[in-house]
Amino acid sequence: ERQQAELDYERHAMLSASRHISNSITSIDSVTDALDTRMQRIDGRIKDAVMRETEALRRSLQPEVASGDAADEGALQAVAASAANVPSISFLQEGSSSLRGH
């Protein structure tokens, strides 16, 4: 009978610890999802800012194109290509997690 009570107590302790760990995992998953969403938004803003800044630089270097006095000789496509080549935050995140050994 005493052994049964000890086993019941141990089982209860394990179930309680299991619930606690499960709740912690759920909480960590929620935080991870929120961070992923935030990083995606930041990634989009970075690419947009690079595109705008590159376009402003192009216009300052080619005022005739900006004013409409000359044709754009493909610079707009170059701007889009350069913005597309900006590393995404997920790429940067993968690099940092490999440093942590994950």
Tab-separated table of C-alpha atoms in Angstrom:
chain	number	residue	atom	x	y	z
A	1	GLU	CA	0.000	0.000	0.000
A	2	ARG	CA	2.841	2.394	0.860
A	3	GLN	CA	4.601	1.522	-2.378
A	4	GLN	CA	1.390	2.211	-4.307
A	5	ALA	CA	1.089	5.650	-2.655
A	6	GLU	CA	4.706	6.462	-3.566
A	7	LEU	CA	4.105	5.420	-7.164
A	8	ASP	CA	0.924	7.507	-7.309
A	9	TYR	CA	2.805	10.514	-5.923
A	10	GLU	CA	5.638	10.022	-8.421
A	11	ARG	CA	3.145	9.664	-11.285
A	12	HIS	CA	1.356	12.840	-10.199
A	13	ALA	CA	4.688	14.715	-10.017
A	14	MET	CA	5.650	13.522	-13.507
A	15	LEU	CA	2.273	14.514	-14.963
A	16	SER	CA	2.568	17.940	-13.361
A	17	ALA	CA	6.093	18.407	-14.735
A	18	SER	CA	4.914	17.230	-18.148
A	19	ARG	CA	2.076	19.795	-18.178
A	20	HIS	CA	4.495	22.530	-17.135
A	21	ILE	CA	6.916	21.613	-19.934
A	22	SER	CA	4.051	21.437	-22.437
A	23	ASN	CA	2.852	24.905	-21.398
A	24	SER	CA	6.407	26.237	-21.696
A	25	ILE	CA	6.724	24.791	-25.197
A	26	THR	CA	3.420	26.375	-26.225
A	27	SER	CA	4.586	29.717	-24.869
A	28	ILE	CA	7.937	29.471	-26.654
A	29	ASP	CA	6.185	28.522	-29.908
A	30	SER	CA	3.963	31.609	-29.605
A	31	VAL	CA	6.963	33.866	-29.058
A	32	THR	CA	8.798	32.252	-31.977
A	33	ASP	CA	5.808	32.767	-34.286
A	34	ALA	CA	5.523	36.412	-33.224
A	35	LEU	CA	9.240	36.974	-33.844
A	36	ASP	CA	9.039	35.300	-37.264
A	37	THR	CA	6.135	37.567	-38.232
A	38	ARG	CA	7.999	40.638	-37.033
A	39	MET	CA	11.149	39.619	-38.914
A	40	GLN	CA	9.159	39.138	-42.125
A	41	ARG	CA	7.697	42.639	-41.757
A	42	ILE	CA	11.151	44.093	-41.121
A	43	ASP	CA	12.542	42.196	-44.110
A	44	GLY	CA	9.852	43.716	-46.340
A	45	ARG	CA	10.557	47.207	-45.016
A	46	ILE	CA	14.305	46.790	-45.563
A	47	LYS	CA	13.819	45.729	-49.171
A	48	ASP	CA	11.397	48.618	-49.727
A	49	ALA	CA	13.850	51.103	-48.191
A	50	VAL	CA	16.723	49.780	-50.332
A	51	MET	CA	14.553	50.119	-53.433
A	52	ARG	CA	13.548	53.702	-52.553
A	53	GLU	CA	17.094	54.724	-51.660
A	54	THR	CA	18.541	53.173	-54.811
A	55	GLU	CA	15.854	54.895	-56.878
A	56	ALA	CA	16.637	58.245	-55.223
A	57	LEU	CA	20.335	57.726	-55.895
A	58	ARG	CA	19.616	56.826	-59.519
A	59	ARG	CA	17.496	59.945	-59.923
A	60	SER	CA	20.210	62.120	-58.402
A	61	LEU	CA	22.794	60.613	-60.766
A	62	GLN	CA	20.460	60.784	-63.789
A	63	PRO	CA	18.482	64.011	-63.393
A	64	GLU	CA	17.537	63.960	-67.092
A	65	VAL	CA	15.736	60.646	-66.594
A	66	ALA	CA	14.094	61.867	-63.396
A	67	SER	CA	12.779	64.961	-65.173
A	68	GLY	CA	11.593	62.925	-68.159
A	69	ASP	CA	14.066	64.549	-70.580
A	70	ALA	CA	15.898	61.270	-71.266
A	71	ALA	CA	14.968	57.614	-71.494
A	72	ASP	CA	15.696	55.204	-68.686
A	73	GLU	CA	18.322	52.849	-70.107
A	74	GLY	CA	17.446	49.946	-67.827
A	75	ALA	CA	18.362	51.604	-64.544
A	76	LEU	CA	14.913	50.901	-63.124
A	77	GLN	CA	15.389	47.188	-63.735
A	78	ALA	CA	18.826	47.421	-62.096
A	79	VAL	CA	17.214	49.008	-59.037
A	80	ALA	CA	14.698	46.166	-58.789
A	81	ALA	CA	17.449	43.582	-59.244
A	82	SER	CA	19.608	45.142	-56.527
A	83	ALA	CA	16.679	45.199	-54.098
A	84	ALA	CA	15.966	41.549	-54.879
A	85	ASN	CA	19.566	40.669	-54.001
A	86	VAL	CA	19.375	42.037	-50.458
A	87	PRO	CA	19.769	39.064	-48.093
A	88	SER	CA	16.560	38.304	-46.296
A	89	ILE	CA	16.369	38.297	-42.529
A	90	SER	CA	15.659	34.562	-42.579
A	91	PHE	CA	19.021	34.077	-44.314
A	92	LEU	CA	20.697	36.159	-41.627
A	93	GLN	CA	18.809	34.235	-38.940
A	94	GLU	CA	20.020	30.899	-40.344
A	95	GLY	CA	23.602	32.135	-40.128
A	96	SER	CA	23.240	33.218	-36.531
A	97	SER	CA	21.573	29.977	-35.447
A	98	SER	CA	24.410	27.957	-36.989
A	99	LEU	CA	26.789	29.962	-34.809
A	100	ARG	CA	24.777	28.910	-31.747
A	101	GLY	CA	25.011	25.270	-32.787
A	102	HIS	CA	21.331	24.781	-33.717
